Coordinates of C-alpha atoms in Angstrom, one line a residue:
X9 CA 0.0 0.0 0.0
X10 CA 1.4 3.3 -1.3
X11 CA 0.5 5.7 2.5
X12 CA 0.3 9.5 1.1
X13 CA 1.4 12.3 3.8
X14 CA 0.7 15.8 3.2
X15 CA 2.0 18.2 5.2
X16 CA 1.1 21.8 4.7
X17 CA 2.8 24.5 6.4
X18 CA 1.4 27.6 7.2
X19 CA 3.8 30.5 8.2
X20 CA 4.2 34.5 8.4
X21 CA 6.6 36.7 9.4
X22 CA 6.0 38.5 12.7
X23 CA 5.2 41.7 11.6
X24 CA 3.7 43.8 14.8
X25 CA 5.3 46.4 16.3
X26 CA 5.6 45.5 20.0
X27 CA 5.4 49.0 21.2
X28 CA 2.8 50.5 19.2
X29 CA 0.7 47.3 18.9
X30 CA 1.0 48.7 14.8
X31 CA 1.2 46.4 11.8
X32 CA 2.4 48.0 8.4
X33 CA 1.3 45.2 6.4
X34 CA -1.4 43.2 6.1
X35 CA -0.2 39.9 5.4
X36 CA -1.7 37.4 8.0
X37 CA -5.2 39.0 7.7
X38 CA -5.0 38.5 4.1
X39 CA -3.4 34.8 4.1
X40 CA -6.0 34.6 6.9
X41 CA -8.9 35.0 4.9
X42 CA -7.8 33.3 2.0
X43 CA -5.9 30.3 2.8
X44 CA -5.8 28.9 6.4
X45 CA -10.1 28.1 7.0
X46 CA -10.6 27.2 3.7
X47 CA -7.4 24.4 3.0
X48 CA -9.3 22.5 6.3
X49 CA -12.9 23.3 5.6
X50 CA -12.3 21.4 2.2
X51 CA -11.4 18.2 3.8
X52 CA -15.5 18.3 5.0
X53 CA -16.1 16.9 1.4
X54 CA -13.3 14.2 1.8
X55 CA -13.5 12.2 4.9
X56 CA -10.9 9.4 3.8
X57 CA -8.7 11.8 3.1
X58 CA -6.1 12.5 6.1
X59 CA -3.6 15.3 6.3
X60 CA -1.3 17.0 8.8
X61 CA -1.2 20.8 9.2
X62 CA 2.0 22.2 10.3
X63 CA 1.6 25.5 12.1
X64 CA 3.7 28.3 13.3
X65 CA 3.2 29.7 16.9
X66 CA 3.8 33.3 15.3
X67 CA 1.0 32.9 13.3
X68 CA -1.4 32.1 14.7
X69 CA 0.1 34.7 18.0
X70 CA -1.3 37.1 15.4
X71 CA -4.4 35.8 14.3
X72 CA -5.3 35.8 17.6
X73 CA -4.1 39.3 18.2
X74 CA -7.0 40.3 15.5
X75 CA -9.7 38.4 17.3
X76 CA -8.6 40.2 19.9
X77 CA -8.2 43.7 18.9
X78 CA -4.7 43.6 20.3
X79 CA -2.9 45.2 16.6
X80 CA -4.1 47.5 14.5
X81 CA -3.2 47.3 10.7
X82 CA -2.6 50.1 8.7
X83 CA -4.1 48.7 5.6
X84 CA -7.5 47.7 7.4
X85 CA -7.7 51.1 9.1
X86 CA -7.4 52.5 5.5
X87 CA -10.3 50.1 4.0
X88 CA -12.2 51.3 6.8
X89 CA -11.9 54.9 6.1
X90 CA -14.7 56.4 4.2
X91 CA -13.6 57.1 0.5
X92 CA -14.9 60.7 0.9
X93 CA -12.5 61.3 3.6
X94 CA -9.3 60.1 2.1
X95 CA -6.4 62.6 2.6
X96 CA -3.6 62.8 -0.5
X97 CA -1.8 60.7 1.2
X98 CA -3.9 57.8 2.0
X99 CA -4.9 58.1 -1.5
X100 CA -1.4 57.4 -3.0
X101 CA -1.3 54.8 -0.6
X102 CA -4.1 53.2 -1.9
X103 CA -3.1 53.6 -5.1
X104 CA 0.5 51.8 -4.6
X105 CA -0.8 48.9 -2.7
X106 CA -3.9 48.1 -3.4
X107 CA -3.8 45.7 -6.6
X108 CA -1.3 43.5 -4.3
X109 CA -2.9 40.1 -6.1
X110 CA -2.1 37.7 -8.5
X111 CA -3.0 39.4 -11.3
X112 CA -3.7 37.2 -14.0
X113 CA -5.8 34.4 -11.8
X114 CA -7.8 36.8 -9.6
X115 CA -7.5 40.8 -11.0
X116 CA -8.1 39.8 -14.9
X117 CA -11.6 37.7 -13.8
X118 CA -13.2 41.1 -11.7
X119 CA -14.1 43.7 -14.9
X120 CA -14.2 46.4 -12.2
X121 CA -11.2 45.8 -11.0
X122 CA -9.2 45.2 -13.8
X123 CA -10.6 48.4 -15.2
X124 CA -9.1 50.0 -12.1
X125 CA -5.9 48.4 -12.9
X126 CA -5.6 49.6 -15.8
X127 CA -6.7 53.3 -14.8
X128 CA -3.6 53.3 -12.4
X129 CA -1.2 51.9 -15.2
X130 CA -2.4 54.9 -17.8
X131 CA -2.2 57.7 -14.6
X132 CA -5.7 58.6 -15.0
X133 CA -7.6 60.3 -12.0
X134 CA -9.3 58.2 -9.7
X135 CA -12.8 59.9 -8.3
X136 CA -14.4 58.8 -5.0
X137 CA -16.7 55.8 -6.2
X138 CA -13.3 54.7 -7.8
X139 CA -11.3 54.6 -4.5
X140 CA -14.1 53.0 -2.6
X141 CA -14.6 50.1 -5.5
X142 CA -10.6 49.6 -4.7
X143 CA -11.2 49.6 -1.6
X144 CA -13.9 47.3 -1.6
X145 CA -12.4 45.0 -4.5
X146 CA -8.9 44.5 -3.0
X147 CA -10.8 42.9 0.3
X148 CA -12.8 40.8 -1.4
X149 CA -11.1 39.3 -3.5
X150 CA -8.4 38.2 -1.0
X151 CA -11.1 36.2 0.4
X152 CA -11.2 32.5 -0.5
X153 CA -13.5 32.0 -3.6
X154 CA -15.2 29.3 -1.4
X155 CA -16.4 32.0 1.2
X156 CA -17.5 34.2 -1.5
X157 CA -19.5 31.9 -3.3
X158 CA -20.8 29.8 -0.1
X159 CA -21.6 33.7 1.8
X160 CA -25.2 35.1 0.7
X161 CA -24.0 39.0 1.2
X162 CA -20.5 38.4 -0.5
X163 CA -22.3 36.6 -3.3
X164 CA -24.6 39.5 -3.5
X165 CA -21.6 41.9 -3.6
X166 CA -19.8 40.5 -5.9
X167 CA -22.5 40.3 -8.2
X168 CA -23.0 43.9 -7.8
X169 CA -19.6 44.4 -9.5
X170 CA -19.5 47.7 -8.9
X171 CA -20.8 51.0 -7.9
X172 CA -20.0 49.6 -4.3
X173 CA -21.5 51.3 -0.9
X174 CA -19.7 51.8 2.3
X175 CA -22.4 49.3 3.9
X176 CA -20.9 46.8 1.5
X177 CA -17.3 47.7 2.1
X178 CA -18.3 47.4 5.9
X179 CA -19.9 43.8 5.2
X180 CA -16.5 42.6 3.6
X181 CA -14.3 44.1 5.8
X182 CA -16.8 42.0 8.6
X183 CA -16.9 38.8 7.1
X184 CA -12.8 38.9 7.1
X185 CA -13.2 39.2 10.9
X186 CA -15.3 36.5 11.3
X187 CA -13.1 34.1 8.7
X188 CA -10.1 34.7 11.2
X189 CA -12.0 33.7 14.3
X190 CA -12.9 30.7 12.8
X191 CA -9.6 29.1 12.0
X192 CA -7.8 28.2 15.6
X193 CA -11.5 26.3 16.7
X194 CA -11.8 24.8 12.7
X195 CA -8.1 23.4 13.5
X196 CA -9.1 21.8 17.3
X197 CA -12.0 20.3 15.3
X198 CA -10.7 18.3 12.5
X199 CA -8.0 17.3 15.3
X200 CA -10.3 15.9 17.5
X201 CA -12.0 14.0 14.5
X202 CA -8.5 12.8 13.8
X203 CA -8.6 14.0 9.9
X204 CA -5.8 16.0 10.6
X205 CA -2.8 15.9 12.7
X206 CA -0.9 19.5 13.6
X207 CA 2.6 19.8 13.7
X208 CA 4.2 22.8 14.9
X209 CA 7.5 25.2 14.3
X210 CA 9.5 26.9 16.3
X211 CA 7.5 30.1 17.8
X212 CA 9.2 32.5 15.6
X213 CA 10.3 30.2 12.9
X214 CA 13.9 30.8 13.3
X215 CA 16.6 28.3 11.5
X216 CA 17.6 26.2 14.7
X217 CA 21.1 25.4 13.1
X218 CA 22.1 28.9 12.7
X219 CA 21.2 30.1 16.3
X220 CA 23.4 27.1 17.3
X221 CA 26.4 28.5 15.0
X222 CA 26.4 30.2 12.0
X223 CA 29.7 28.3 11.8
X224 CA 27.4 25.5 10.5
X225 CA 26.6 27.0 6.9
X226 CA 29.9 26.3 5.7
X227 CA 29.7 22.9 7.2
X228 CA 26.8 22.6 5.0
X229 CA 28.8 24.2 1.9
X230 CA 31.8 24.9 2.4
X231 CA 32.2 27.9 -0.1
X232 CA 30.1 29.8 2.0
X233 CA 31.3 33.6 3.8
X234 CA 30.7 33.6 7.1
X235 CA 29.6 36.6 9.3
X236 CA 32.8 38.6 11.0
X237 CA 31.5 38.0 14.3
X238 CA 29.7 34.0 14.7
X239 CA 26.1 34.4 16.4
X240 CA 26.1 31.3 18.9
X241 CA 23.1 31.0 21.3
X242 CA 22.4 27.3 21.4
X243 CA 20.0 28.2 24.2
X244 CA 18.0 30.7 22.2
X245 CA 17.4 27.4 20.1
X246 CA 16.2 25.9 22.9
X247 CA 13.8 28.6 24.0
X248 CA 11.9 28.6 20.4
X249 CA 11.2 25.4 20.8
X250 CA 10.0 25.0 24.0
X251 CA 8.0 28.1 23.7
X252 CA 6.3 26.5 20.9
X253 CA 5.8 23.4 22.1
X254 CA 4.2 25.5 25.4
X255 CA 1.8 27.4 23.2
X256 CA 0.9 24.4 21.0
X257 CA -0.1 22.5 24.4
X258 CA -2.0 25.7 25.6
X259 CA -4.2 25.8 22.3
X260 CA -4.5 22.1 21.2
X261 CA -5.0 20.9 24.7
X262 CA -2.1 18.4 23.9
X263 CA 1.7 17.5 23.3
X264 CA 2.8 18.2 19.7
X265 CA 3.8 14.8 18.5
X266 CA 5.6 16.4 14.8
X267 CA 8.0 19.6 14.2
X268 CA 8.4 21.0 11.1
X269 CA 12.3 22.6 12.1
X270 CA 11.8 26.3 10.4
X271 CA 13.7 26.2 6.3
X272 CA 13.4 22.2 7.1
X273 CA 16.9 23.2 8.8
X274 CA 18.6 20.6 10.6
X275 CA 22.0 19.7 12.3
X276 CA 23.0 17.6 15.3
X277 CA 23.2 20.5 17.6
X278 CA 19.4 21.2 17.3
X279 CA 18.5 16.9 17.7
X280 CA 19.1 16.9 22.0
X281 CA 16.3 19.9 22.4
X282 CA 13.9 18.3 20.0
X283 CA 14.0 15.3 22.0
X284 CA 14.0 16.7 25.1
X285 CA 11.3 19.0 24.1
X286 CA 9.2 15.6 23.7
X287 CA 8.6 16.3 20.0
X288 CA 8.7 12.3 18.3
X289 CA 9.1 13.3 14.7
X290 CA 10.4 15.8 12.6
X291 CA 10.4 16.4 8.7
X292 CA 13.2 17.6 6.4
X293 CA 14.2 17.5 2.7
X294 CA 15.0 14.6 0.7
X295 CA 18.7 16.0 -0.3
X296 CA 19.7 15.6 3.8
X297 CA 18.7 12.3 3.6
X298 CA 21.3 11.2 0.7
X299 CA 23.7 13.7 2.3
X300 CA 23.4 12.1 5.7
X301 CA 23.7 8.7 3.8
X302 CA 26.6 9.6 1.5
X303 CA 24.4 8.1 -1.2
X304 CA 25.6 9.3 -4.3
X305 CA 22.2 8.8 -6.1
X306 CA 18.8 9.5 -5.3
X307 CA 17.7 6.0 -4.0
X308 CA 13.2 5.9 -3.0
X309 CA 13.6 2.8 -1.0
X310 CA 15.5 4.6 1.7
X311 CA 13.1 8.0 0.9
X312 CA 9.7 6.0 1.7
X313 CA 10.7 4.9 4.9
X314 CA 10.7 6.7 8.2
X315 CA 14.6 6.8 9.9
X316 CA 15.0 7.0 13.1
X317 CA 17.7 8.8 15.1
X318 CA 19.4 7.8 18.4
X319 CA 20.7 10.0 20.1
X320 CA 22.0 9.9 24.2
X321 CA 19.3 12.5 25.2
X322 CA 16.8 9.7 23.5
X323 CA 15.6 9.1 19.9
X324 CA 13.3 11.0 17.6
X325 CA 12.0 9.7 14.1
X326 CA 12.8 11.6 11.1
X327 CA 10.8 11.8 7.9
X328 CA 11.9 13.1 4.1
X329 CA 9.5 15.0 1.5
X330 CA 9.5 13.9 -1.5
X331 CA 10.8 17.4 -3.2
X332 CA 9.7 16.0 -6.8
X333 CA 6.2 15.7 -5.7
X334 CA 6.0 18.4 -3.7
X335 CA 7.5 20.8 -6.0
X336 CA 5.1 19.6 -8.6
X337 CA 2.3 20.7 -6.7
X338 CA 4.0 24.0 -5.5
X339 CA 5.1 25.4 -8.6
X340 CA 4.7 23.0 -11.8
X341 CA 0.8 22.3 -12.0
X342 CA -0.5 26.1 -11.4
X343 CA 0.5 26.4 -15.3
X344 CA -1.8 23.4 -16.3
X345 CA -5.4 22.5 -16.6
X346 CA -6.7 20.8 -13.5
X347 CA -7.5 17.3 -15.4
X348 CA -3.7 17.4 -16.6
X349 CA -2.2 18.0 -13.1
X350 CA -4.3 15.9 -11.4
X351 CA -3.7 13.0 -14.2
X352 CA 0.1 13.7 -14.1
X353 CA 0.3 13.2 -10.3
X354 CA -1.5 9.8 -10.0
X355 CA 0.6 8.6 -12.7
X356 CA 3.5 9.4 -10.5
X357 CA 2.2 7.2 -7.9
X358 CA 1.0 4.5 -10.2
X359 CA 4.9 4.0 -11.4
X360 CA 6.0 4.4 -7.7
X361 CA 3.7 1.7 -6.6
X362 CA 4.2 -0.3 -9.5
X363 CA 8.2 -0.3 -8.7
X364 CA 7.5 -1.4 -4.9
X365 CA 5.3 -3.9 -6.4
X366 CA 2.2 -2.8 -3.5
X367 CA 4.7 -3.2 -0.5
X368 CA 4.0 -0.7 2.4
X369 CA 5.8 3.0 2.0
X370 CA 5.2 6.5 2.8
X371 CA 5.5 8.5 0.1
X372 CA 5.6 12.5 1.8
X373 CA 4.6 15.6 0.7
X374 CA 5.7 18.5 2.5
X375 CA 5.3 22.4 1.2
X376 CA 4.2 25.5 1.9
X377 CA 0.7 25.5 2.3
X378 CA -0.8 29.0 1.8
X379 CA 1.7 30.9 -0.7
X380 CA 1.0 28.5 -3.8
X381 CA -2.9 28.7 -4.2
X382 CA -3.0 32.2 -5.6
X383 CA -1.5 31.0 -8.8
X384 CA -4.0 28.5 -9.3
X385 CA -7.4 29.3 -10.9
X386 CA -10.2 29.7 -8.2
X387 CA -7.2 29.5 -5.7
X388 CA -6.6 26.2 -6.5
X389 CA -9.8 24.9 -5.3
X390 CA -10.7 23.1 -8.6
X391 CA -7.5 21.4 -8.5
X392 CA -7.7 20.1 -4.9
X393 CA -11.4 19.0 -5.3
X394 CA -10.3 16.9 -7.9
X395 CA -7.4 15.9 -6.6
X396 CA -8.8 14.5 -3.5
X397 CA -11.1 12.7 -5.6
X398 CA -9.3 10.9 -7.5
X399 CA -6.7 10.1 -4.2
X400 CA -9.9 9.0 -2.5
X401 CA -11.2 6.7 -5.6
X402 CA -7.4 4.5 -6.1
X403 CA -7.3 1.5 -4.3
X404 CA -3.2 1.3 -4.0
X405 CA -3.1 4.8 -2.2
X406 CA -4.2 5.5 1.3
X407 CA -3.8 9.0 3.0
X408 CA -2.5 9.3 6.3
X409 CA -1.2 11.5 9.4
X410 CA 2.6 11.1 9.9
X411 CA 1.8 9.7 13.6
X412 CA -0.6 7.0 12.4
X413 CA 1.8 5.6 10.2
X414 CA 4.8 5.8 12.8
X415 CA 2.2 4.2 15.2
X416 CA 1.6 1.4 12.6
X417 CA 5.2 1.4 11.3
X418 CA 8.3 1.8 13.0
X419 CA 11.1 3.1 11.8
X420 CA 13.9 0.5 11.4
X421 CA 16.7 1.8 9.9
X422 CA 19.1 4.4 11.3
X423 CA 20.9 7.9 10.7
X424 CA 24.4 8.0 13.0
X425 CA 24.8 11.2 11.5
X426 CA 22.4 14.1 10.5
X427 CA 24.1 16.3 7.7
X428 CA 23.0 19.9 8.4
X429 CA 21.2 21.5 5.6
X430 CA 17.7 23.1 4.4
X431 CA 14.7 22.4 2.3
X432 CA 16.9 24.8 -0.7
X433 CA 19.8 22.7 -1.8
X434 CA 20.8 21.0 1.3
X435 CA 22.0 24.0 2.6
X436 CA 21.8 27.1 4.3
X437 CA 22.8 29.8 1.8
X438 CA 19.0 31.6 1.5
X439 CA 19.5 32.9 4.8
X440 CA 23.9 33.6 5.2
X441 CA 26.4 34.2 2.6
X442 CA 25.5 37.1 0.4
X443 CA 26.9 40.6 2.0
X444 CA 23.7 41.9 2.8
X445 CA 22.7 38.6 4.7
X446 CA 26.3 39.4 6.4
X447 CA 25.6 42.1 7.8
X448 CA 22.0 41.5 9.3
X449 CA 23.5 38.5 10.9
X450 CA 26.5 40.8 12.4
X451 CA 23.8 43.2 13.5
X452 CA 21.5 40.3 15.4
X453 CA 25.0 39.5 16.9
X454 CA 25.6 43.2 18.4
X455 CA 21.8 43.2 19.7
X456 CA 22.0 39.6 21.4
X457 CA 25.9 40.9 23.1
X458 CA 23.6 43.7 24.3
X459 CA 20.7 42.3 25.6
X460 CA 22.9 39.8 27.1
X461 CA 24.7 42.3 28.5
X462 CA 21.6 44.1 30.1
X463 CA 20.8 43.9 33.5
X464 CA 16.9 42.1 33.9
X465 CA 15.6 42.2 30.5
X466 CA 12.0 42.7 30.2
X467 CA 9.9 39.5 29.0
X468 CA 8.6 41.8 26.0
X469 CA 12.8 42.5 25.4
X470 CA 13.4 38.8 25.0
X471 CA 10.2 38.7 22.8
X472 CA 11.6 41.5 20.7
X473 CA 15.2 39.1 20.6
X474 CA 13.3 36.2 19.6
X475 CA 10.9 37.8 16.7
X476 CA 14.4 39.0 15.3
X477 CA 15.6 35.5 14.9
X478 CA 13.4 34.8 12.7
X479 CA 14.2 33.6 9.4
X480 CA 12.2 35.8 6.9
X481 CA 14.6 39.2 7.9
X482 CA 17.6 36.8 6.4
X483 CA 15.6 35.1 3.3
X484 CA 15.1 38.7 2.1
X485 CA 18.1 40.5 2.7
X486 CA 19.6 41.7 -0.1
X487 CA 16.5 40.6 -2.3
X488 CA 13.6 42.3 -0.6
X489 CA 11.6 43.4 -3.9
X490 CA 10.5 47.0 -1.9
X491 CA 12.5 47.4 1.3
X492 CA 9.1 46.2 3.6
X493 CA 11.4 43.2 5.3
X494 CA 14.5 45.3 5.3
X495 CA 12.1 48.6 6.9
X496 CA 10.8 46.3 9.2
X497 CA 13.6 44.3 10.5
X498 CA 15.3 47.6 10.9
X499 CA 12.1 48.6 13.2
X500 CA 12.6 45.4 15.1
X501 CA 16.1 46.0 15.8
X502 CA 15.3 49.2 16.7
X503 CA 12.3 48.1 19.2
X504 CA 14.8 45.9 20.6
X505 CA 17.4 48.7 22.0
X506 CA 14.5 50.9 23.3
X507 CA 13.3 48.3 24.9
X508 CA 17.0 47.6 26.9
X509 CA 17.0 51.3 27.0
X510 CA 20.1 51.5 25.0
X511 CA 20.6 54.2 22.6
X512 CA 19.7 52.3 18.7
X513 CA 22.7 52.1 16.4
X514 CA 23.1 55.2 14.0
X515 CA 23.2 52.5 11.7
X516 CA 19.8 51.3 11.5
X517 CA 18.5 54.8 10.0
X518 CA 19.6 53.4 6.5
X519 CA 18.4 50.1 4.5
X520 CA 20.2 47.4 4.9
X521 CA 20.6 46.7 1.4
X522 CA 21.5 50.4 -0.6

């Protein structure tokens, strides 16, 4: 029997200010509303299919912070506003950030809006009916199709296609409320019914093996530059991960079982927390797998089998993602018709079963679970509907949780040694190398010497430490398309020294990357 694991992991950057409660963008509402209800809801429709849901703490910190009214987000309070009582400014704001979707799959199929589109490109003036459409349009359509068809008043609203009131705007900008407080209960829910396991991150999704050493990424590849000064908190790693596993237990009402290490990063120097922390599995890429193995080709009977690691502190099971499969599904089938990807994919697993002749493996598929839908027609709802059919229908393939199997199937063989490495080429050269990633890993250094040099740190200081390990500051640096991670790990930083009352480095007033 061919056992089929997905796990989809859903992640955002931290982006509050801690001392202003302030969010500059609008990320986690949007990603809210769109992707993390709707990718469980669906599984209603598919009861034999099983899945596992791999969450950040981060997150869903700030999903709740929205429930809450505990952040308030600059591009909400500017949807809100009354289009009548828009200043210049807002206006050009507006204007700039407003037609932030996929513009072929979701602008192009809204005639109103891609008429507004197209008013921007040719600088023609926008009146007040136009601003309120855009800010009307722009809200609803980052909500899910499936909300928008399955809601009365967002179906009525859409219909309307234009000429838009501020009672409608105020309905949309509603509804996105309510999506948001539905997604922590709609995750307890298919956990209890055991269609879906959750996995968790560490809390702020740093990489575990650079907060350890960054000595490690040239272990990993040994062409790359290291930082002048080597960041080396081992026990930073540590806290992330129990924090996580602390909030997890506080939400889910148990013990996370799975860990999906931030970047899929692993070393050795991370394994003796994980097990300590309790966790019983974690997941990586298929490349640290051959790596660890010194297999010199890619080899699927050791890749469909969970491996198991022994260390002194204990043992922990390890599992590798198939990154053909998953790849396929995060970036190949968005460019073809539903039927073609769906039919391309189960041929995939016909062949694989066919070549284990129906012996038991565990085929994994492990990718990012929100970020890859918006390329897909009708957010990629036609293709999943279909796809779980036709999973559902095959008699050689069985879905399953990653702790089912492990509980039905043991791992037998085992890793001595873990070769540290990533998810992107086995290594860790997204986040360290370039000289802009340099120098946001020397400045993390200076701010760590300093709050460890501070006499009784606040809690919300070692907060502000934490967020700035996360691993989205270092993925963009030096490739940040318009400054906003570079901005706001500046702000961070910032935060950081105010917080330790030290006086912020003169540096930090410029971008990090020119």
């Amino acid at each position: 029997m061919l056992n089929l694991a997905f796990i989809f992991h859903m992640h955002q950057p931290y982006y509050k200010n801690l001392l202003t409660q302030e969010s500059d963008l609008p990320w986690v509402r949007l990603h809210g509303v769109k992707d993390y209800l709707d990718m469980v809801q669906i599984l209603e429709k598919f009861p034999k299919i099983k899945q596992t849901f791999n969450v950040v703490p981060s997150l869903f910190e700030q999903i709740e912070d929205y429930n809450n009214g505990k952040v308030r987000d600059k591009f909400f309070e500017l949807s809100k506003k009354p289009a009548d009582q828009l200043s210049q400014e807002d206006k050009e704001f507006i204007l700039k950030n407003f037609f932030s979707i996929n513009n072929d799959k979701v602008i192009s199929i809204f005639p109103r809006y891609y008429q507004l589109h197209a008013q921007k490109l040719h600088n023609q003036e926008f009146s007040t009916q136009d601003y309120l459409d855009l800010q009307l349009l722009f809200n609803l359509t980052w909500i899910d199709p499936s909300f928008r068809q399955n809601t009365p008043e967002l179906r009525n609203i859409a219909l309307k296609e234009r000429f838009f009131t501020e009672q409608d705007k105020e309905i949309v900008l509603n509804k996105q409320l309510g999506i948001l407080k539905e997604i922590i209960p709609a995750y307890c829910l298919y956990k209890q019914n055991n269609q879906i396991e959750i996995s968790v991150t560490p809390y702020y999704h740093p990489i575990l093996p650079l907060l350890c050493s960054t000595n490690i990424a040239k272990e990993a590849n040994n062409k790359t530059v290291l930082p002048k000064e080597e960041f080396n908190y081992p026990q930073d790693a540590k806290d992330q991960i129990d924090s996580a596993v602390k909030y997890y237990k506080e939400k889910f009402g148990s013990h996370p079982s799975g860990m999906w290490p931030s970047e899929e990063g692993v070393s050795e120097e991370i394994l003796p927390f994980i097990i300590k922390s309790g966790i019983n599995w974690i997941v990586t890429d298929e490349a640290i797998l051959f790596k660890s193995l010194k297999a010199k080709k890619r080899v699927t009977k050791l890749l469909y089998q969970p491996h198991l690691l022994k260390r002194k502190e204990g043992q922990l099971n390890i599992i590798f993602r198939d990154r053909n499969l998953s790849d396929l599904i995060g970036f190949s089938y968005q460019k073809m018709k539903e039927k073609d990807a769906v039919d391309d994919f189960m041929k995939h697993l016909k062949n694989i079963n066919k070549t284990f002749k129906g012996k038991d493996i565990l085929v994994t598929i492990a990718m990012d679970g929100e970020n890859a839908w918006e390329f897909f027609r009708n957010d990629g709802h036609d293709f999943l509907e279909l796809f779980y059919q036709r999973i559902t229908q095959a008699p050689f393939v069985k879905t399953t949780t990653i702790s089912e199997y492990l509980k039905n199937n043991p791992a037998k063989t085992e890793i001595k040694k873990l070769s540290p490495g990533s998810w992107i080429y086995a290594d860790f050269g997204k986040w360290i190398g370039n000289p802009h990633k340099l120098k946001a890993w020397e400045w993390l250094e200076e701010a760590r010497r300093a709050i460890n040099e501070t006499k009784n740190p606040t809690e919300l200081a070692w907060k502000q430490m934490h967020v700035l390990e996360g691993s989205d500051w270092f993925w963009w640096a030096g490739e940040d398309p318009d400054g906003s991670f570079d901005r706001l790990y500046r702000l961070h930083l910032t935060n950081l020294y105010k917080l330790i009352d030290r006086q912020p480095p003169e540096y930090l007033l410029s971008p990090l990357t020119p």
